[in-house]
mmCIF file of C-alpha atoms in Angstrom:
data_model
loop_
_atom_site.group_PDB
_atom_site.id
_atom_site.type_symbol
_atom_site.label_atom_id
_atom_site.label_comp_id
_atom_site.label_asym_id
_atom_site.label_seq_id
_atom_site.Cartn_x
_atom_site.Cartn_y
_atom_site.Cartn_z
ATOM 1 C CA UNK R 1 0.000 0.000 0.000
ATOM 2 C CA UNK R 2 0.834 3.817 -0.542
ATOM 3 C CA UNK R 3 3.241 5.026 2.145
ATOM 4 C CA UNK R 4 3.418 8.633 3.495
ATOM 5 C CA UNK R 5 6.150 9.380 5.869
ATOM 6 C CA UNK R 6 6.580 12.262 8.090
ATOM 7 C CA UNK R 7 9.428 13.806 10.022
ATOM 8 C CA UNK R 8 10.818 13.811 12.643
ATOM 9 C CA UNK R 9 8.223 11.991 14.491
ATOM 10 C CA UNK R 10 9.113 14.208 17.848
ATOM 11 C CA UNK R 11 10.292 17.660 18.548
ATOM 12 C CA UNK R 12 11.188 19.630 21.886
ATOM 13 C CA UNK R 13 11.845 23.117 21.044
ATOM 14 C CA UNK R 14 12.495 26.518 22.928
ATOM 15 C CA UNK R 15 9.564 28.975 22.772
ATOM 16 C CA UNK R 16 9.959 31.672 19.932
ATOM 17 C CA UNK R 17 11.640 29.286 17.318
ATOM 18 C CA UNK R 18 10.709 27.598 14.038
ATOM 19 C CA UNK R 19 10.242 24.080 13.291
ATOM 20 C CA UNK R 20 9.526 22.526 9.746
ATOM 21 C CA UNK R 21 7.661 19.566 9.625
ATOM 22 C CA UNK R 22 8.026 17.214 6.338
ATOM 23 C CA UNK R 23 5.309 15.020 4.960
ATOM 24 C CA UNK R 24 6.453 12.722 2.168
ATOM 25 C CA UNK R 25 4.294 10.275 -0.168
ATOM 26 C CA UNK R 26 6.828 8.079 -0.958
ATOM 27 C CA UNK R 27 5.558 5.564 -3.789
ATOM 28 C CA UNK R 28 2.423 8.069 -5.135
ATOM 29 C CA UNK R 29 2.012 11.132 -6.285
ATOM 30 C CA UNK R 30 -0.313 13.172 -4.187
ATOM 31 C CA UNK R 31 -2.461 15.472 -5.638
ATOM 32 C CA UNK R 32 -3.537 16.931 -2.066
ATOM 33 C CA UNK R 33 -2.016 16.676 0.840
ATOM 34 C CA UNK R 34 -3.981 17.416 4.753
ATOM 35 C CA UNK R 35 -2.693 18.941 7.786
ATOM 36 C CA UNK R 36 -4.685 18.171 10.730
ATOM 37 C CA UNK R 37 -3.785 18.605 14.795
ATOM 38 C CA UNK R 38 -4.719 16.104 17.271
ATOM 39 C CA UNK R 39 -5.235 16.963 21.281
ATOM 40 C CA UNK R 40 -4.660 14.124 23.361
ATOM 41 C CA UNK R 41 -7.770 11.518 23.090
ATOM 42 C CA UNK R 42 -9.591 13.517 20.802
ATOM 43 C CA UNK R 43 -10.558 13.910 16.824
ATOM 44 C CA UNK R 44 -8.349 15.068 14.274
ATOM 45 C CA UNK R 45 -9.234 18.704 13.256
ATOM 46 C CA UNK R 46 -8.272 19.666 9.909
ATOM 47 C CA UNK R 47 -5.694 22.648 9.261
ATOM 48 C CA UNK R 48 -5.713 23.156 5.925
ATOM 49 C CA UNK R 49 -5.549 21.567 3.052
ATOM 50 C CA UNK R 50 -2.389 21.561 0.026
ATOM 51 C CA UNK R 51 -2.416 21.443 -3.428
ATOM 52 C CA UNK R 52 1.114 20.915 -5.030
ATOM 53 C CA UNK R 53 1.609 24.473 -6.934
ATOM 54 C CA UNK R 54 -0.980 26.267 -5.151
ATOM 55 C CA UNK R 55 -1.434 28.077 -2.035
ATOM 56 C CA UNK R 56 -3.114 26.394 0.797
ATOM 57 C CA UNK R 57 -6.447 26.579 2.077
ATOM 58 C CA UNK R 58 -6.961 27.348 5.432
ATOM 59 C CA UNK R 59 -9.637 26.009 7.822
ATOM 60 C CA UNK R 60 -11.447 28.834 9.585
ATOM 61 C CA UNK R 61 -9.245 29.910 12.899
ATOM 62 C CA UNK R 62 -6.089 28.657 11.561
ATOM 63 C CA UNK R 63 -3.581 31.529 11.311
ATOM 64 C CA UNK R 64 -1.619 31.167 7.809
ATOM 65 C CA UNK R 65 1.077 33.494 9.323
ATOM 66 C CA UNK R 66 1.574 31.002 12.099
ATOM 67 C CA UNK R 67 1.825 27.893 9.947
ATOM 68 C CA UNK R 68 3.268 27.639 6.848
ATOM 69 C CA UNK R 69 2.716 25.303 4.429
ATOM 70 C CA UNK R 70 4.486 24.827 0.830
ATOM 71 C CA UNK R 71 3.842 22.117 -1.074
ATOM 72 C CA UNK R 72 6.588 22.288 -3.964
ATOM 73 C CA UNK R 73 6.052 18.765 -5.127
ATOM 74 C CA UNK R 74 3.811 16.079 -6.056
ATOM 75 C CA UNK R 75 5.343 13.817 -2.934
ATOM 76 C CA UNK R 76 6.375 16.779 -0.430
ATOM 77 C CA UNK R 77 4.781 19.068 1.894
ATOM 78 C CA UNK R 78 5.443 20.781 4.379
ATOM 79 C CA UNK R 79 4.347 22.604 7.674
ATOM 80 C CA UNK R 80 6.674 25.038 9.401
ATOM 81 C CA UNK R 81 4.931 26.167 12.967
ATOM 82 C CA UNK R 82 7.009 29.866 12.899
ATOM 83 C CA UNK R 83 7.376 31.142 16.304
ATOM 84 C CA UNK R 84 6.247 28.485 18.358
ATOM 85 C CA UNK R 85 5.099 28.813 21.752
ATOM 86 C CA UNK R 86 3.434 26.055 24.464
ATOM 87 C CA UNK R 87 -0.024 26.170 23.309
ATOM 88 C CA UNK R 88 1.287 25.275 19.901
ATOM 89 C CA UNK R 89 2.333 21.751 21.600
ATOM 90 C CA UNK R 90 0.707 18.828 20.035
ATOM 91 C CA UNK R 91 0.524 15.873 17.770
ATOM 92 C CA UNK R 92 1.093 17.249 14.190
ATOM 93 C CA UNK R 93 -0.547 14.461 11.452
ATOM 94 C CA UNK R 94 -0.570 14.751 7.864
ATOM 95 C CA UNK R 95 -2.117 12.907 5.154
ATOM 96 C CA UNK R 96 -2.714 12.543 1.319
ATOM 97 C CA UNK R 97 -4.717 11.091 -1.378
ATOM 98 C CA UNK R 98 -4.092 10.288 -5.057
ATOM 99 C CA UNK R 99 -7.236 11.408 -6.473
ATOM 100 C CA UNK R 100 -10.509 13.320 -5.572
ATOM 101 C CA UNK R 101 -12.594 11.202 -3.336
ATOM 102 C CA UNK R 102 -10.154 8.588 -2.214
ATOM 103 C CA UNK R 103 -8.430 7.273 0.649
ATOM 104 C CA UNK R 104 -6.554 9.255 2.846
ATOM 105 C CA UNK R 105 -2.793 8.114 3.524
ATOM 106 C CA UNK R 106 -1.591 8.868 7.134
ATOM 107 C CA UNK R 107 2.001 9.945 7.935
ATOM 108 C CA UNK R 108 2.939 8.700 11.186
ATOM 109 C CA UNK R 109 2.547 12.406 13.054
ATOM 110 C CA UNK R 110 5.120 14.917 14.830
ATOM 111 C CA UNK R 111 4.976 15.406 18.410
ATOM 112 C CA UNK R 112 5.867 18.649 19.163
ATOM 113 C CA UNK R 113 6.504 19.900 22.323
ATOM 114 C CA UNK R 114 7.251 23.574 23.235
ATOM 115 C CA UNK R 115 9.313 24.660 26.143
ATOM 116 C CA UNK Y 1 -21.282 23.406 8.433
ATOM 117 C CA UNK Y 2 -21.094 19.934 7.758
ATOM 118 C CA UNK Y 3 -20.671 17.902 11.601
ATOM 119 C CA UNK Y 4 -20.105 14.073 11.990
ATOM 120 C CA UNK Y 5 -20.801 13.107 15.196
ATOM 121 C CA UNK Y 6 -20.107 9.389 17.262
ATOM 122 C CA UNK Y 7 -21.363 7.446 19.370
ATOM 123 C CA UNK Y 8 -20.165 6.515 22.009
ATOM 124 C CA UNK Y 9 -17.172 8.596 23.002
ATOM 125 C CA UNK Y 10 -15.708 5.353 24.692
ATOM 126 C CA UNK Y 11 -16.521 1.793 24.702
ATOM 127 C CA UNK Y 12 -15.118 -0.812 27.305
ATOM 128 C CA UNK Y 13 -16.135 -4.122 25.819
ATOM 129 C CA UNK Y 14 -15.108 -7.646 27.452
ATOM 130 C CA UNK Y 15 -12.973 -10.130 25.441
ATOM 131 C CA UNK Y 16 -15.492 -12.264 22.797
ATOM 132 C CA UNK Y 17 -18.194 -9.753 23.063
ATOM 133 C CA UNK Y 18 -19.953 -7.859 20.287
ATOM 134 C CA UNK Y 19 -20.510 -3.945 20.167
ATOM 135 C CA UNK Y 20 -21.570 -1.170 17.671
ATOM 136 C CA UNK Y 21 -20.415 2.700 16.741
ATOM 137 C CA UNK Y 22 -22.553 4.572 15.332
ATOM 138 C CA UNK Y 23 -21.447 8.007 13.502
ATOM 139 C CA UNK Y 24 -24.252 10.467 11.969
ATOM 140 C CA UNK Y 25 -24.225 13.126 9.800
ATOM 141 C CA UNK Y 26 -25.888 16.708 10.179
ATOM 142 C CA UNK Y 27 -25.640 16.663 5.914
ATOM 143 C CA UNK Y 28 -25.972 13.753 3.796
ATOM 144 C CA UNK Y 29 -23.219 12.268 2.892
ATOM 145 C CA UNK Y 30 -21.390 11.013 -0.955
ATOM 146 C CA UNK Y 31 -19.483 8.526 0.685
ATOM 147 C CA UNK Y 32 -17.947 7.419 4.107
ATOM 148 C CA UNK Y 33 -14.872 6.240 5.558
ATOM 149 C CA UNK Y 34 -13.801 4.572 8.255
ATOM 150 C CA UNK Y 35 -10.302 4.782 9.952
ATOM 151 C CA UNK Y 36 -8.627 2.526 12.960
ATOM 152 C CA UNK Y 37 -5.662 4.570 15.554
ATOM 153 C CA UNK Y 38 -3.896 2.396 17.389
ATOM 154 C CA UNK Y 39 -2.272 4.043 21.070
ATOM 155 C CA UNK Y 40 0.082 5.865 19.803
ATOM 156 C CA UNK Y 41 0.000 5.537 16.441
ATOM 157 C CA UNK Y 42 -2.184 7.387 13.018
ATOM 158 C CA UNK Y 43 -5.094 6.447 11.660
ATOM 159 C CA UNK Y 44 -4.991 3.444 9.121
ATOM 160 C CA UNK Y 45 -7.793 3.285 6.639
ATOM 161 C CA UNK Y 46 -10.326 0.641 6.679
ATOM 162 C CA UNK Y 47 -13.061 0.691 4.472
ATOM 163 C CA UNK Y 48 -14.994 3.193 2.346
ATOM 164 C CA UNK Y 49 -18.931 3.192 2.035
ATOM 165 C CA UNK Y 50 -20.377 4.950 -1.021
ATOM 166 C CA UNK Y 51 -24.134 3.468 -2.274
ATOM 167 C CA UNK Y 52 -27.321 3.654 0.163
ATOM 168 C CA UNK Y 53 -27.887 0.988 2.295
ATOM 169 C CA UNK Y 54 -24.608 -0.596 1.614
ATOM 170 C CA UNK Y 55 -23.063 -3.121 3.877
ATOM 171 C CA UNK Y 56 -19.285 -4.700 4.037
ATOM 172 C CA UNK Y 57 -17.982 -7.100 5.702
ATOM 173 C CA UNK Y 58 -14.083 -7.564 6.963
ATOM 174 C CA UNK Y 59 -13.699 -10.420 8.957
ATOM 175 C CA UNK Y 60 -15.063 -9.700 12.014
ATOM 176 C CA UNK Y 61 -15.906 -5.856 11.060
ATOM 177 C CA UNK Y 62 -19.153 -5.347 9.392
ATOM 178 C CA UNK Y 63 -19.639 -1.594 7.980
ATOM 179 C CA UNK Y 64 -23.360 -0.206 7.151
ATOM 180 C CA UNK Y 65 -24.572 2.920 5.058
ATOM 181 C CA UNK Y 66 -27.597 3.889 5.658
ATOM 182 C CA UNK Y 67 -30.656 4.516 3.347
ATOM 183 C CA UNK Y 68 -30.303 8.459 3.796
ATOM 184 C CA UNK Y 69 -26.602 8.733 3.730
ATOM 185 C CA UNK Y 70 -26.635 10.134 6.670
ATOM 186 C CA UNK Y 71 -25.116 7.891 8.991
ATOM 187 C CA UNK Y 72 -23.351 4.770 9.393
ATOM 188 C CA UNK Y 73 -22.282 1.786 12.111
ATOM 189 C CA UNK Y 74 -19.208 -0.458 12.759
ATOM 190 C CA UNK Y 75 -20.226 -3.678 14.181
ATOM 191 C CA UNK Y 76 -17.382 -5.959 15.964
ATOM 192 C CA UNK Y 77 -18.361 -9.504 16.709
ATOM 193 C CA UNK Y 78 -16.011 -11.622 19.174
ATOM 194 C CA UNK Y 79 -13.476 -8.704 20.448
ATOM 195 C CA UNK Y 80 -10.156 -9.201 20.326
ATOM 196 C CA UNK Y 81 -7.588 -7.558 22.084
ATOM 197 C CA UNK Y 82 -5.968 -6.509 18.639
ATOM 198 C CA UNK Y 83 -9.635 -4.492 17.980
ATOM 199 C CA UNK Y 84 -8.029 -1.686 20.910
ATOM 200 C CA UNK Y 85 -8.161 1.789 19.613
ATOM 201 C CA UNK Y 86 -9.962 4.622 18.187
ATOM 202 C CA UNK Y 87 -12.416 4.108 15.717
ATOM 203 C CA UNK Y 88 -13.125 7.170 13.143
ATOM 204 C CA UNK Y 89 -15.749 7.760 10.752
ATOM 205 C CA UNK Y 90 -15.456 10.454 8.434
ATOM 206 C CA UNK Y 91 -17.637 11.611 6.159
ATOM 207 C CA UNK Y 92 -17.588 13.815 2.714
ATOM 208 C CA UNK Y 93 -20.442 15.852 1.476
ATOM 209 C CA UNK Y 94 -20.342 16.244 -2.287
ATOM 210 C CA UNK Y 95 -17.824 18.174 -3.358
ATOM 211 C CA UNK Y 96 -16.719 19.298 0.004
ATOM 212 C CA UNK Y 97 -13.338 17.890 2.280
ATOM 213 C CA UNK Y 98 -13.365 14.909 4.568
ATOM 214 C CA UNK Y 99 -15.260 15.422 8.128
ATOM 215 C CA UNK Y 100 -13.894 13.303 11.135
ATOM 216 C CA UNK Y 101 -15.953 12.480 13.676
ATOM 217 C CA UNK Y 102 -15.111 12.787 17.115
ATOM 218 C CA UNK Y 103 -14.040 9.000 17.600
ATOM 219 C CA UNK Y 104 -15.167 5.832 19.725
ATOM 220 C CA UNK Y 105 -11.913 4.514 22.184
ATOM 221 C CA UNK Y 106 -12.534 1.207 22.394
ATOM 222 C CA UNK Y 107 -10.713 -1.018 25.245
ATOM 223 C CA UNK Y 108 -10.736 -4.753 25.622
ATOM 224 C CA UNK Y 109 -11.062 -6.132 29.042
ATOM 225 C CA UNK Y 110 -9.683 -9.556 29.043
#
């Protein structure tokens, strides 16, 4: 089956700095890729979603400024949280499908933690 | 906007015994998927539900659509402690993104 990896898979970093977060489809070409945030024990609420070439679409109460996401390929994305502080601490998941209505391809999720 | 919502938050189920989650819609729905998180670790598709009424079965795992495409149920027969984890449902409206549902935590008492 398609494979999506994402890295690194944990982060402890100093409040006020930037960390990048890649998502990789490694044996498909993904024509979207998702960003969602999980909370401990709860759903997975959706970022925004990328579109290689194009900018990406933000869900309502995301700040764009905050985190930045460039998706220069058909097999790479990725999610820079600029300026982090502790309430940006939390599992980081992305995902991607090959077409319009299919599957959804999970990476294996970042968990970042802000000091 | 479009809300998928599931029932029941948690589920505590004793080795060999049966239970249901049941995720509805506030829209109706194109098609509907359902993903498995183990502890610790992202959600793995399992199935995808697309015509009314449709039903599929994976081994133990039995998946329902219902006539409305509205809503949807995972039935488990004969728990296992492999079936621990969160079960999601997530729906898409036509032409509109994927909607997760809040979840169902399943634990297996042995």
């Amino acid at each position: 089956g398609a494979v999506v990896s994402q890295h690194p898979s944990r982060v402890i970093c100093k409040s006020g700095t930037s960390v990048k977060i890649e998502c990789r489809s490694l044996d498909f070409q993904a024509t979207t890729m998702f960003w969602y945030r999980q909370f401990p024990k709860q759903s997975l609420m959706l970022m925004a979603t990328s579109n290689e070439g194009s900018k990406a679409t933000y869900e309502q109460g995301v700040e764009k400024d905050k985190f930045l996401i460039n998706h220069a390929s058909l097999t790479l994305s990725t999610l820079t949280v600029t300026s982090a502080h502790p309430e940006d601490s939390s599992f980081y998941i992305c995902s991607a499908q090959t077409g319009a209505d299919e599957k959804l391809f999970f990476g294996s999720g970042t968990q970042l933690s802000v000091l | 906007g479009q809300q998928v919502m599931q029932i029941p938050q948690y589920q505590h189920v004793q080795e060999g015994e049966d239970f249901t989650t049941y995720c509805n819609s506030s829209t109706t729905l194109s098609n509907i998927q359902w993903y498995k998180q183990r502890p610790g670790g992202h959600p793995v598709f399992l199935i995808q539900l697309v015509k009314s009424g449709e039903v599929k079965k994976q081994k133990r795992l039995t998946f329902q659509f219902g006539e409305a495409k509205k809503n949807s149920s995972l039935h488990i027969t004969a728990t296992q402690t492999t079936d621990v984890g969160t079960y999601f449902c997530a729906g898409r409206a036509a032409g509109n993104k994927l909607t997760f549902g809040g979840g169902t935590r399943v634990l297996v008492k042995p």
